[in-house]
Amino acid sequence: MRPPGATLPWLMAAWVCAAAGTLRAQELPEPASQAGIGALEATRFAPTTTVDLQINGVLGALHYTGSAVEQAGNSAAGALLLNGLSLNHEARLTIDTSFTGQDLFRIRLRTGDFAPSGFFSNPPTPLSRLDVAFQEPACGAGEQGCSGRLVSINRAYLQVPIGPEIRLSVGPRIMQLDMLPVWPSVYNASPILDLFQYAGSPGTYGKRLGGGFGLWWQPRGGLKGLSLGYAYVAGQAGGSARGGGLFSGSSSQTSTLQLALSRPQWNITGAWNLSGPQVRLRGTPLASQLAAGAAEGSLSSWSLAGYWQPRRSGWLPSISAGWGQDTFRFGAYPVAGLSGVRSRSWYAGLIWSDVLGVGNSLGFAIGSPAHVSAIRTPVPFAIDDRGLAMELYYRIQISDDLSVTPAVFWLSRPRGALTGSPDLSQALPFPPATGESSLGVWAGLIRTTLRF
């Protein structure tokens, strides 16, 4: 539902009238009626305001396989397996308004209860996180004294044009992707796994959220289709116990530079990103822990991504693909003797439109999560941190406001090189032989999305 001019007083008045029943004409004199209408008109939003409510419910379960699974304790790698059938929800209320018709002011409220489930970033397989999985604060399974399911301000930012070709974005609660002119993927109509929503490079497009600003340039004329964007986000922009604040060493900041060329049917995009401490990389446990342990270090990431889509629906799918590479720079090494790390990732996603019905879609994705591809130590050794991920879904568009999406996904080695050991300091000096320990995860789920 997108009612222009919907305001809290208007909604309250409508609710009161509905509760009271139908009023007879003699119960409300004409002058009072006109006065009430005038008061409501004076307090309503601009005609350019839209309100969008999206609610996602997920019913699903995980199934773990491999020699690392301890059936007696229902655990693997020292962590309990969250393999029960769970029913979780997430809701987001987005309010967009414009003061001039050319700018955008956005507020988003969000809530959810995914944190205790296996579809959040929980051990032993944090890569089984869903794209819609949300909870703030993120109370883990069995955590005591944590008030979850709170409603938080997830977005608060302003976008204004600076001339006909340049746009400025700024806000205290803005995501990196909000400030970039192009998203180099069309595999996002009904996202399932979170790892397939980074355009193949979670290091470059890390979805960092905080205070920041960005600029993008989209020229007209002969250069139409070209775009250049810059985004700066600090996760601790409001300050922290270590100081925090914009541009400080403890601000948890990231800077992104993006260059893209887009046409009606295709896009190709290159991007570079530099993340400072605390570095966050959504990848295998080895890659994520090394990035988080890069005290006073940084992570520089490169990405090449794009898409192609047919002019009309048919047997040809839309194709999205991306590749990323990350270089770790350590100020203080998380493991003795470790002097250099590099990680890589890639993905490809296909979507067939109007499958067995107008509005329905079939999607398939395959890729390799961010994993350590090279490591430098005094004593050279080979380490295998690779893994493969796949997902398949079918979205059924029941109406304009309601869709139901059955889906399955599989992760071949969600823990990569740490399959047999949760201890980073033990796994690096003494890497297990390939095939010594195995752990895989299957999942089946039904996602229901309601928008109005």
Coordinates of C-alpha atoms in Angstrom, one line a residue:
M1 CA 0.0 0.0 0.0
R2 CA 1.5 3.3 -1.0
P3 CA -1.0 6.0 0.1
P4 CA 0.2 9.5 -0.7
G5 CA -0.5 11.7 2.2
A6 CA -1.0 8.9 4.8
T7 CA -0.2 10.3 8.2
L8 CA -0.5 9.1 11.8
P9 CA -3.4 11.5 12.5
W10 CA -5.2 10.3 9.4
L11 CA -4.7 6.6 10.3
M12 CA -5.9 7.2 13.9
A13 CA -9.0 9.1 12.7
A14 CA -9.8 6.2 10.3
W15 CA -9.3 3.7 13.1
V16 CA -11.6 5.6 15.6
C17 CA -14.3 5.9 13.0
A18 CA -14.1 2.2 12.2
A19 CA -14.3 1.3 15.8
A20 CA -17.3 3.6 16.4
G21 CA -19.3 2.3 13.5
T22 CA -21.1 4.4 10.9
L23 CA -22.1 7.9 12.0
R24 CA -25.5 9.3 11.2
A25 CA -25.5 12.7 9.5
Q26 CA -27.1 14.4 12.5
E27 CA -24.3 13.2 14.9
L28 CA -21.7 15.4 13.1
P29 CA -22.7 18.9 12.1
E30 CA -21.5 20.1 8.7
P31 CA -19.3 22.9 10.1
A32 CA -17.5 20.5 12.4
S33 CA -17.0 18.0 9.6
Q34 CA -15.4 20.6 7.3
A35 CA -13.2 21.8 10.2
G36 CA -12.0 18.2 10.8
I37 CA -11.2 17.7 7.2
G38 CA -9.3 21.0 7.0
A39 CA -7.2 19.9 10.1
L40 CA -6.4 16.6 8.5
E41 CA -5.5 18.3 5.2
A42 CA -3.1 20.6 7.0
T43 CA -1.2 17.8 8.7
R44 CA -0.8 15.3 5.8
F45 CA 2.5 14.5 4.0
A46 CA 3.4 15.8 0.6
P47 CA 1.8 14.0 -2.4
T48 CA 5.3 12.6 -3.2
T49 CA 5.4 10.5 0.0
T50 CA 5.1 6.8 -0.2
V51 CA 4.8 4.2 2.5
D52 CA 5.9 0.6 1.9
L53 CA 5.6 -2.3 4.3
Q54 CA 7.2 -5.6 3.5
I55 CA 6.9 -8.7 5.7
N56 CA 8.9 -11.9 5.1
G57 CA 8.2 -15.2 6.8
V58 CA 10.4 -18.2 6.5
L59 CA 9.6 -21.8 7.4
G60 CA 12.5 -24.1 6.9
A61 CA 15.2 -26.5 8.3
L62 CA 18.8 -27.4 7.8
H63 CA 20.3 -30.9 7.4
Y64 CA 24.0 -31.5 8.1
T65 CA 26.1 -34.3 6.7
G66 CA 29.7 -35.4 6.9
S67 CA 32.2 -37.0 9.2
A68 CA 32.5 -33.8 11.3
V69 CA 28.9 -34.3 12.5
E70 CA 28.6 -35.8 16.0
Q71 CA 25.3 -37.4 16.0
A72 CA 25.2 -38.1 19.8
G73 CA 25.7 -34.5 20.7
N74 CA 24.1 -33.0 17.6
S75 CA 27.1 -30.8 17.0
A76 CA 30.0 -30.1 14.7
A77 CA 33.3 -28.2 15.1
G78 CA 32.4 -27.6 18.8
A79 CA 29.0 -25.9 18.1
L80 CA 25.5 -27.2 18.3
L81 CA 23.7 -27.9 15.0
L82 CA 20.7 -25.6 14.7
N83 CA 18.8 -28.1 12.6
G84 CA 15.2 -27.8 14.0
L85 CA 12.3 -26.7 11.9
S86 CA 12.1 -23.0 12.5
L87 CA 9.5 -20.3 11.7
N88 CA 11.0 -16.8 11.6
H89 CA 9.9 -13.4 10.4
E90 CA 11.3 -10.1 9.3
A91 CA 9.5 -6.8 8.6
R92 CA 10.6 -3.5 7.2
L93 CA 8.6 -0.2 7.0
T94 CA 10.0 2.2 4.4
I95 CA 8.9 5.8 4.2
D96 CA 10.1 7.8 1.2
T97 CA 9.4 11.5 0.7
S98 CA 10.6 14.3 -1.5
F99 CA 10.7 18.0 -0.9
T100 CA 11.4 19.2 -4.4
G101 CA 10.4 16.1 -6.5
Q102 CA 14.1 15.6 -7.4
D103 CA 15.5 14.6 -4.0
L104 CA 14.8 11.6 -1.7
F105 CA 14.5 11.4 2.1
R106 CA 14.2 7.8 3.3
I107 CA 13.5 6.4 6.8
R108 CA 13.3 2.6 7.3
L109 CA 12.3 0.7 10.4
R110 CA 13.1 -2.9 10.6
T111 CA 12.6 -5.8 13.0
G112 CA 13.1 -9.6 13.0
D113 CA 13.7 -12.7 15.1
F114 CA 16.2 -14.8 13.0
A115 CA 19.2 -14.7 15.4
P116 CA 18.6 -17.9 17.3
S117 CA 18.0 -19.9 14.1
G118 CA 20.3 -21.7 11.7
F119 CA 19.5 -19.2 9.0
F120 CA 21.5 -16.4 10.8
S121 CA 25.3 -16.0 11.0
N122 CA 25.6 -18.7 13.7
P123 CA 28.3 -21.4 14.0
P124 CA 29.1 -23.9 12.8
T125 CA 27.9 -22.7 9.4
P126 CA 27.5 -18.9 9.3
L127 CA 27.3 -19.1 5.5
S128 CA 23.8 -20.5 5.7
R129 CA 22.5 -17.0 6.5
L130 CA 19.5 -15.9 4.4
D131 CA 19.3 -12.5 2.8
V132 CA 16.2 -11.6 4.8
A133 CA 17.6 -12.8 8.1
F134 CA 17.6 -9.9 10.6
Q135 CA 17.5 -9.2 14.3
E136 CA 18.8 -6.3 16.3
P137 CA 20.4 -6.8 18.7
A138 CA 21.6 -10.1 17.4
C139 CA 20.9 -12.4 20.3
G140 CA 22.5 -15.8 19.7
A141 CA 21.0 -19.2 20.4
G142 CA 20.7 -19.7 24.2
E143 CA 22.0 -16.2 25.0
Q144 CA 20.7 -14.9 28.2
G145 CA 19.7 -11.3 29.1
C146 CA 19.4 -10.1 25.5
S147 CA 16.3 -8.3 24.5
G148 CA 15.8 -9.3 20.9
R149 CA 13.0 -8.5 18.4
L150 CA 13.4 -4.8 18.8
V151 CA 12.4 -2.3 16.1
S152 CA 15.4 -0.3 14.9
I153 CA 16.0 2.5 12.6
N154 CA 17.7 0.7 9.7
R155 CA 17.9 3.6 7.3
A156 CA 17.9 7.4 7.6
Y157 CA 19.4 9.4 4.7
L158 CA 18.9 12.1 2.2
Q159 CA 19.8 12.1 -1.5
V160 CA 19.8 15.4 -3.4
P161 CA 20.9 16.4 -6.9
I162 CA 23.9 18.7 -7.4
G163 CA 23.2 19.7 -11.0
P164 CA 21.7 17.5 -13.7
E165 CA 24.4 14.8 -13.6
I166 CA 25.7 14.6 -10.0
R167 CA 23.9 13.3 -6.9
L168 CA 24.9 13.5 -3.2
S169 CA 23.9 11.0 -0.6
V170 CA 24.4 11.7 3.1
G171 CA 22.9 10.3 6.4
P172 CA 23.5 8.9 9.9
R173 CA 22.2 5.5 8.9
I174 CA 23.0 4.7 5.3
M175 CA 24.3 1.5 3.6
Q176 CA 27.2 1.4 1.2
L177 CA 25.0 0.2 -1.6
D178 CA 22.5 3.1 -1.2
M179 CA 25.2 5.5 -2.4
L180 CA 26.4 3.7 -5.5
P181 CA 24.7 4.5 -8.8
V182 CA 24.6 0.9 -10.1
W183 CA 23.9 -2.6 -8.7
P184 CA 25.6 -4.9 -11.1
S185 CA 23.2 -7.8 -10.8
V186 CA 19.6 -8.7 -11.6
Y187 CA 19.6 -11.8 -9.5
N188 CA 17.8 -10.1 -6.6
A189 CA 14.1 -10.3 -7.3
S190 CA 13.6 -13.0 -4.6
P191 CA 16.9 -13.5 -2.8
I192 CA 17.5 -16.6 -0.7
L193 CA 21.1 -17.0 0.5
D194 CA 22.8 -13.9 1.6
L195 CA 26.1 -14.9 0.0
F196 CA 24.6 -14.6 -3.5
Q197 CA 23.7 -10.9 -2.9
Y198 CA 27.2 -9.4 -3.0
A199 CA 27.6 -9.5 -6.8
G200 CA 30.3 -12.1 -6.3
S201 CA 32.5 -10.0 -4.1
P202 CA 31.5 -9.6 -0.4
G203 CA 34.8 -7.8 0.2
T204 CA 33.9 -5.1 -2.3
Y205 CA 30.2 -4.9 -1.7
G206 CA 30.2 -5.6 2.1
K207 CA 26.8 -3.9 2.8
R208 CA 28.5 -1.8 5.6
L209 CA 25.9 0.3 7.5
G210 CA 26.5 3.4 9.4
G211 CA 27.0 7.2 9.0
G212 CA 28.5 8.4 5.7
F213 CA 28.2 10.2 2.4
G214 CA 28.6 9.5 -1.3
L215 CA 28.6 11.0 -4.7
W216 CA 27.7 9.7 -8.1
W217 CA 28.0 11.0 -11.6
Q218 CA 25.8 9.9 -14.4
P219 CA 26.5 12.0 -17.6
R220 CA 24.1 12.7 -20.3
G221 CA 24.5 13.0 -24.1
G222 CA 27.2 10.8 -25.7
L223 CA 28.4 9.4 -22.4
K224 CA 24.9 8.3 -21.3
G225 CA 25.1 4.9 -19.6
L226 CA 28.4 5.6 -18.0
S227 CA 28.4 6.1 -14.2
L228 CA 31.0 6.8 -11.6
G229 CA 30.4 6.6 -7.9
Y230 CA 32.1 7.0 -4.5
A231 CA 30.8 5.9 -1.1
Y232 CA 32.2 6.3 2.4
V233 CA 30.6 4.6 5.4
A234 CA 31.7 4.4 9.0
G235 CA 30.1 1.8 11.2
Q236 CA 31.2 3.7 14.3
A237 CA 30.4 7.2 12.9
G238 CA 28.6 8.1 16.2
G239 CA 31.7 7.3 18.3
S240 CA 32.7 4.3 20.4
A241 CA 34.6 3.3 23.5
R242 CA 37.8 3.4 21.4
G243 CA 37.1 6.9 20.0
G244 CA 35.2 6.2 16.8
G245 CA 33.8 9.0 14.7
L246 CA 34.2 9.7 11.0
F247 CA 37.7 9.2 9.5
S248 CA 39.2 7.9 12.7
G249 CA 41.2 4.7 13.0
S250 CA 38.5 3.0 15.1
S251 CA 35.5 4.1 12.9
S252 CA 35.1 0.8 11.2
Q253 CA 35.2 2.6 7.9
T254 CA 35.0 1.5 4.2
S255 CA 35.5 3.5 1.0
T256 CA 34.2 2.3 -2.4
L257 CA 34.9 3.5 -5.9
Q258 CA 32.7 2.2 -8.7
L259 CA 32.8 2.6 -12.5
A260 CA 30.0 1.1 -14.6
L261 CA 28.7 1.0 -18.2
S262 CA 25.0 0.2 -18.5
R263 CA 22.7 -0.4 -21.5
P264 CA 19.0 -1.5 -21.5
Q265 CA 19.9 -5.2 -21.7
W266 CA 23.4 -5.4 -20.0
N267 CA 25.8 -3.9 -17.6
I268 CA 29.5 -4.3 -16.7
T269 CA 30.9 -2.8 -13.5
G270 CA 34.3 -2.6 -11.9
A271 CA 34.8 -1.6 -8.3
W272 CA 37.5 -1.2 -5.7
N273 CA 37.0 -1.1 -1.9
L274 CA 39.2 -0.4 1.1
S275 CA 38.0 -1.4 4.5
G276 CA 39.8 -0.5 7.7
P277 CA 39.5 -2.1 11.1
Q278 CA 37.3 -3.6 12.3
V279 CA 37.4 -5.5 9.0
R280 CA 34.4 -7.6 8.2
L281 CA 34.3 -10.2 5.4
R282 CA 31.4 -12.6 5.0
G283 CA 33.1 -15.7 3.8
T284 CA 34.4 -19.0 5.1
P285 CA 35.2 -19.0 8.8
L286 CA 39.0 -18.9 8.0
A287 CA 38.7 -15.8 5.8
S288 CA 36.3 -14.1 8.2
Q289 CA 38.4 -14.7 11.3
L290 CA 41.6 -13.6 9.6
A291 CA 39.9 -10.4 8.4
A292 CA 38.4 -9.7 11.9
G293 CA 41.9 -10.4 13.4
A294 CA 43.6 -7.9 11.2
A295 CA 44.1 -5.4 14.1
E296 CA 45.3 -2.0 12.7
G297 CA 45.2 -3.6 9.2
S298 CA 43.0 -3.2 6.1
L299 CA 41.3 -5.2 3.4
S300 CA 41.5 -4.0 -0.2
S301 CA 39.1 -5.6 -2.6
W302 CA 38.5 -5.7 -6.4
S303 CA 35.3 -6.7 -8.2
L304 CA 34.2 -7.3 -11.7
A305 CA 30.5 -8.0 -12.2
G306 CA 27.7 -7.5 -14.6
Y307 CA 24.5 -8.9 -16.1
W308 CA 22.6 -9.6 -19.3
Q309 CA 18.9 -9.9 -19.7
P310 CA 16.7 -10.8 -22.7
R311 CA 14.2 -8.3 -24.2
R312 CA 11.2 -10.5 -23.3
S313 CA 10.6 -13.5 -21.1
G314 CA 11.1 -16.9 -22.6
W315 CA 13.5 -19.8 -22.5
L316 CA 16.5 -17.5 -22.3
P317 CA 17.2 -16.5 -18.7
S318 CA 18.8 -13.3 -17.3
I319 CA 22.4 -13.9 -16.4
S320 CA 24.3 -12.3 -13.6
A321 CA 27.9 -13.0 -12.7
G322 CA 30.6 -11.6 -10.6
W323 CA 34.2 -12.2 -9.3
G324 CA 36.1 -10.7 -6.4
Q325 CA 39.6 -10.7 -5.0
D326 CA 40.8 -9.4 -1.6
T327 CA 44.2 -8.6 -0.2
F328 CA 44.7 -8.6 3.6
R329 CA 47.2 -6.1 5.1
F330 CA 48.0 -6.8 8.8
G331 CA 49.2 -4.3 11.3
A332 CA 49.3 -7.0 14.0
Y333 CA 49.3 -10.6 12.8
P334 CA 46.4 -12.7 14.2
V335 CA 48.7 -15.8 14.0
A336 CA 52.4 -15.9 14.6
G337 CA 54.4 -16.1 11.4
L338 CA 51.5 -15.1 9.2
S339 CA 52.6 -12.3 6.8
G340 CA 50.1 -12.3 3.9
V341 CA 46.7 -13.5 2.9
R342 CA 44.6 -13.3 -0.3
S343 CA 41.0 -14.5 -0.8
R344 CA 38.7 -14.9 -3.8
S345 CA 35.0 -15.4 -4.6
W346 CA 32.7 -15.8 -7.6
Y347 CA 29.1 -16.5 -8.5
A348 CA 26.7 -16.8 -11.4
G349 CA 22.9 -16.5 -11.2
L350 CA 20.1 -17.3 -13.7
I351 CA 16.5 -16.2 -13.6
W352 CA 13.7 -17.4 -16.0
S353 CA 10.7 -15.1 -16.0
D354 CA 7.0 -15.9 -16.3
V355 CA 7.6 -19.7 -15.8
L356 CA 4.3 -21.6 -15.7
G357 CA 2.5 -18.3 -15.1
V358 CA 2.8 -14.5 -15.5
G359 CA 4.9 -13.1 -12.7
N360 CA 6.3 -16.4 -11.6
S361 CA 10.1 -16.9 -11.8
L362 CA 12.6 -19.7 -11.5
G363 CA 16.1 -18.9 -10.2
F364 CA 19.3 -20.8 -9.8
A365 CA 22.7 -19.7 -8.5
I366 CA 26.1 -21.3 -8.1
G367 CA 29.3 -19.9 -6.7
S368 CA 32.2 -20.1 -4.3
P369 CA 32.0 -17.9 -1.1
A370 CA 35.0 -15.7 -0.2
H371 CA 37.8 -18.2 0.7
V372 CA 41.5 -18.0 1.4
S373 CA 43.3 -18.7 -1.9
A374 CA 46.8 -17.8 -0.9
I375 CA 48.6 -17.6 2.4
R376 CA 52.2 -16.7 3.2
T377 CA 54.0 -18.2 6.2
P378 CA 57.7 -18.9 7.1
V379 CA 57.0 -22.6 6.4
P380 CA 55.1 -22.9 3.1
F381 CA 52.1 -25.3 3.1
A382 CA 49.0 -25.9 1.0
I383 CA 45.7 -25.0 2.4
D384 CA 42.3 -25.8 0.8
D385 CA 39.6 -23.4 1.9
R386 CA 37.4 -23.7 -1.1
G387 CA 33.7 -24.5 -1.1
L388 CA 30.8 -24.6 -3.4
A389 CA 27.3 -23.2 -2.9
M390 CA 24.1 -23.7 -4.9
E391 CA 20.5 -22.6 -4.6
L392 CA 17.3 -23.2 -6.5
Y393 CA 14.0 -21.4 -6.0
Y394 CA 10.6 -20.9 -7.7
R395 CA 8.7 -17.8 -6.8
I396 CA 4.9 -18.0 -7.2
Q397 CA 3.4 -14.5 -7.5
I398 CA -0.1 -15.1 -6.1
S399 CA -1.1 -11.4 -6.3
D400 CA 0.6 -8.0 -6.7
D401 CA 1.1 -8.0 -2.9
L402 CA 1.8 -11.7 -2.1
S403 CA 4.4 -14.2 -3.2
V404 CA 5.4 -17.6 -2.0
T405 CA 8.9 -19.0 -2.8
P406 CA 9.8 -22.6 -2.1
A407 CA 13.6 -23.0 -2.2
V408 CA 16.5 -25.4 -1.5
F409 CA 20.2 -24.7 -1.1
W410 CA 23.4 -26.7 -0.6
L411 CA 26.8 -25.8 0.8
S412 CA 29.6 -28.3 0.1
R413 CA 32.2 -27.0 2.6
P414 CA 30.7 -24.2 4.6
R415 CA 33.6 -24.2 7.0
G416 CA 36.3 -24.6 4.3
A417 CA 39.8 -25.3 5.9
L418 CA 38.3 -25.1 9.4
T419 CA 36.0 -28.1 8.8
G420 CA 37.8 -30.2 11.3
S421 CA 38.9 -27.6 13.8
P422 CA 37.3 -24.4 15.1
D423 CA 40.7 -23.2 16.4
L424 CA 42.4 -20.9 13.9
S425 CA 45.8 -21.0 15.6
Q426 CA 45.8 -24.8 15.4
A427 CA 44.4 -25.1 11.9
L428 CA 47.0 -22.9 10.2
P429 CA 50.2 -24.4 11.5
F430 CA 48.8 -27.9 11.1
P431 CA 46.3 -27.9 8.2
P432 CA 44.3 -31.1 7.9
A433 CA 44.7 -33.2 4.8
T434 CA 42.1 -32.7 2.1
G435 CA 39.3 -35.2 2.7
E436 CA 40.3 -35.8 6.4
S437 CA 37.1 -34.2 7.7
S438 CA 33.9 -33.3 5.8
L439 CA 30.8 -31.2 6.6
G440 CA 28.0 -30.2 4.3
V441 CA 24.6 -28.6 4.8
W442 CA 21.3 -28.9 2.9
A443 CA 18.3 -26.7 3.5
G444 CA 14.7 -26.6 2.4
L445 CA 12.5 -23.6 3.1
I446 CA 9.4 -21.7 2.1
R447 CA 9.6 -17.9 2.0
T448 CA 6.4 -15.9 2.0
T449 CA 6.5 -12.2 1.2
L450 CA 3.7 -9.7 1.8
R451 CA 3.9 -6.1 0.5
F452 CA 1.4 -3.3 0.8

